[in-house]
Amino acid sequence: DVKVTQSSRYLVKRTGEKVFLECVQDMDHENMFWYRQDPGLGLRLIYFSYDVKMKEKGDIPEGYSVSREKKERFSLILESASTNQTSMYLCASSFIDSLYEQYFGPGTRLTVT
Amino acid sequence: AQTVTQSQPEMSVQEAETVTLSCTYDTSENNYYLFWYKQPPSRQMILVIRQEAYKQQNATENRFSVNFQKAAKSFSLKISDSQLGDTAMYFCAFMKHDTGNQFYFGTGTSLTVIP
């Protein structure tokens, strides 16, 4: 079974803190994605990566950055957390072949106070 | 840009009955894929069903089937013999054949199966 894991299920941080969300997949997927999920807005893509050290902006990249130093690991970084970044963050991965769907991690619920 | 619209924020269905969740999308692409994902309460998002746009035949997976109308850009999900475990948020998603295979998600439909 494909496994996508995220470093924390719940996280509480203070405004201005630097926040790291980690995602690891064990299926040798080329593509990895970070979304945020908010009620009434669905899933919105923050960043994605189709190869090591490659990254592409999604629909809402402002206030976020990413790092992909190894194929299996994709990190989302909030340089200076703000209260409007309180959300559920979902990581996903997939093979580069478009026949394959994305596999999702369990999510990290981040609260910024 | 691609947009995906789910016009039903919440729905409910009696156990064992049939329910249809609607999804429409807007694209100028000809080669793309459509998906329905299920997110049970506090659990991981999982794929329910997938449809390739070049296939005219509607996809089916056990109790789940789709009604894919390419010209109308409509992709509805039908759940037959609804079970309590079908209670979840359902997301419709569009993916064009492209580098990175970016997905575009709808806003979701919260389905409750009533015993």
XYZ file of C-alpha atoms in Angstrom:
228
model
C 0.000 0.000 0.000
C 1.097 3.503 -0.770
C 1.950 5.436 2.320
C 2.106 9.199 2.583
C 2.920 10.403 6.064
C 2.956 13.879 7.553
C 5.061 14.832 10.521
C 2.232 16.060 12.751
C -1.543 15.651 12.903
C -2.010 18.781 15.019
C 0.267 21.778 15.442
C -0.141 25.024 17.357
C 2.255 27.872 16.611
C 2.487 31.535 17.486
C 2.324 34.412 15.019
C 5.729 35.117 13.538
C 7.175 31.653 14.162
C 8.846 29.690 11.387
C 6.911 26.492 10.762
C 8.024 23.334 9.003
C 5.558 20.740 7.758
C 7.125 17.540 6.541
C 5.749 14.966 4.144
C 7.265 11.604 3.270
C 6.089 9.057 0.693
C 7.353 5.529 0.255
C 6.302 4.734 -3.323
C 9.063 6.418 -5.314
C 6.591 8.975 -6.687
C 8.039 11.750 -8.808
C 5.302 14.292 -8.046
C 4.561 15.753 -4.641
C 2.014 18.413 -3.702
C 1.026 20.659 -0.813
C -2.589 21.811 -0.454
C -4.489 23.724 2.131
C -8.072 22.792 2.847
C -10.544 25.336 4.184
C -14.313 24.957 4.631
C -16.208 26.165 1.586
C -13.020 26.577 -0.424
C -12.071 22.978 -1.029
C -8.423 22.134 -1.644
C -6.154 24.800 -2.996
C -2.702 24.010 -4.340
C 0.164 25.830 -2.640
C 3.197 24.297 -4.350
C 4.113 21.161 -6.194
C 7.292 19.424 -7.257
C 7.850 16.958 -10.096
C 11.469 16.185 -9.316
C 14.131 16.638 -6.668
C 15.027 20.300 -6.249
C 12.253 21.296 -8.656
C 9.265 23.302 -7.494
C 6.347 25.049 -9.098
C 3.965 27.572 -7.600
C 0.370 26.578 -7.264
C -2.618 28.865 -6.851
C -1.793 30.312 -3.424
C 2.005 30.316 -2.868
C 2.200 33.627 -1.012
C 3.598 33.245 2.480
C 4.902 29.737 1.826
C 8.037 28.109 0.484
C 8.978 24.485 -0.130
C 12.005 22.253 -0.174
C 12.611 18.950 -1.910
C 16.130 17.711 -1.302
C 15.234 14.017 -1.572
C 12.709 12.315 -3.798
C 10.649 10.934 -0.925
C 10.444 14.104 1.151
C 8.665 17.402 0.496
C 8.636 20.138 3.097
C 6.340 23.123 3.383
C 7.750 26.149 5.178
C 5.882 29.068 6.647
C 8.599 31.669 7.061
C 6.597 33.818 9.469
C 3.305 32.242 10.443
C 0.207 34.397 10.470
C -3.285 33.737 11.802
C -4.714 33.533 8.274
C -2.546 30.481 7.714
C -4.565 28.526 10.261
C -5.831 25.634 8.166
C -5.656 21.947 7.349
C -2.608 21.146 5.230
C -2.629 18.087 3.006
C 0.335 16.522 1.280
C -0.092 14.280 -1.772
C 2.114 12.359 -4.164
C 1.763 10.622 -7.515
C 3.696 9.053 -10.344
C 4.561 11.365 -13.174
C 2.425 9.327 -15.580
C -0.939 11.016 -15.777
C -2.776 7.707 -15.540
C -2.142 7.665 -11.834
C -4.098 9.417 -9.141
C -2.720 11.392 -6.230
C -2.320 9.694 -2.861
C -2.922 11.820 0.201
C -1.433 12.019 3.659
C -3.597 12.286 6.785
C -3.254 16.058 7.010
C -1.828 18.496 9.535
C -4.235 20.821 11.292
C -2.235 23.957 11.969
C -3.458 26.637 14.347
C -1.603 29.934 14.477
C -2.398 32.037 17.528
C -7.545 28.164 -16.010
C -9.581 25.189 -14.997
C -12.491 25.506 -12.565
C -14.485 22.780 -10.868
C -17.890 23.486 -9.367
C -19.793 21.421 -6.845
C -23.093 23.172 -6.284
C -24.315 21.025 -3.381
C -22.432 21.882 -0.165
C -24.424 19.354 1.868
C -26.578 16.353 1.069
C -28.174 13.525 2.979
C -29.531 10.149 1.986
C -31.295 7.308 3.745
C -29.322 4.133 4.194
C -29.782 1.750 1.223
C -31.043 4.550 -1.024
C -29.303 6.066 -4.048
C -27.807 9.552 -4.168
C -26.193 11.593 -6.927
C -23.555 14.263 -6.335
C -23.081 16.793 -9.083
C -19.913 18.300 -10.497
C -19.309 20.576 -13.442
C -16.016 21.849 -14.776
C -14.726 24.370 -17.224
C -11.769 23.722 -19.476
C -10.506 24.225 -23.000
C -8.415 21.062 -22.783
C -9.339 17.934 -24.702
C -7.122 15.440 -22.895
C -7.846 15.277 -19.188
C -8.954 13.099 -16.307
C -11.684 13.446 -13.717
C -11.752 12.007 -10.227
C -14.004 11.690 -7.223
C -12.248 11.600 -3.871
C -13.788 10.740 -0.502
C -12.643 12.202 2.827
C -14.299 10.466 5.796
C -14.459 12.416 9.066
C -10.941 12.745 10.515
C -9.572 10.268 8.016
C -7.398 10.255 4.952
C -8.605 11.286 1.504
C -8.989 8.303 -0.794
C -9.837 7.866 -4.455
C -13.352 6.671 -5.229
C -13.416 6.599 -8.996
C -11.568 7.918 -12.059
C -12.677 8.750 -15.590
C -10.493 9.374 -18.637
C -11.996 12.049 -20.885
C -11.237 10.118 -24.063
C -13.366 7.186 -22.862
C -17.052 7.450 -23.617
C -18.003 4.632 -21.286
C -18.865 5.742 -17.772
C -16.603 4.389 -15.043
C -18.014 2.141 -12.324
C -16.534 0.818 -9.084
C -18.917 -1.474 -7.231
C -21.669 0.779 -5.803
C -20.106 3.935 -7.272
C -20.650 5.053 -10.839
C -20.313 8.270 -12.778
C -22.359 10.021 -15.422
C -19.772 11.712 -17.630
C -21.168 14.189 -20.139
C -18.163 15.619 -21.967
C -20.029 18.134 -24.097
C -21.865 19.459 -21.068
C -18.682 19.287 -18.939
C -20.548 17.411 -16.264
C -19.263 14.589 -14.060
C -21.744 13.379 -11.447
C -21.216 10.586 -8.931
C -23.950 8.103 -8.156
C -23.787 6.072 -4.967
C -26.147 3.102 -4.915
C -27.272 1.206 -1.811
C -25.811 3.913 0.448
C -24.050 2.693 3.579
C -23.229 4.467 6.835
C -19.554 4.297 5.891
C -20.262 6.475 2.867
C -20.708 9.467 5.186
C -17.865 11.769 4.120
C -16.866 14.871 2.244
C -16.689 14.175 -1.487
C -14.453 16.171 -3.789
C -14.587 16.275 -7.542
C -11.215 16.889 -9.199
C -9.938 17.680 -12.680
C -6.463 16.922 -13.957
C -5.052 17.861 -17.325
C -2.287 15.851 -18.912
C 0.657 18.057 -18.129
C 3.947 18.207 -16.303
C 3.297 17.796 -12.601
C -0.257 16.607 -13.247
C -1.812 19.444 -11.294
C -5.243 18.745 -9.843
C -8.069 21.248 -9.570
C -10.583 20.482 -6.848
C -14.152 21.510 -6.273
C -15.314 22.886 -2.935
C -16.724 19.547 -1.820
C -20.084 18.034 -0.918
C -20.664 16.823 2.614
C -22.753 13.648 2.421
C -24.505 12.195 5.444
C -26.050 8.740 5.305
C -28.957 8.502 7.720
C -29.680 5.148 9.354
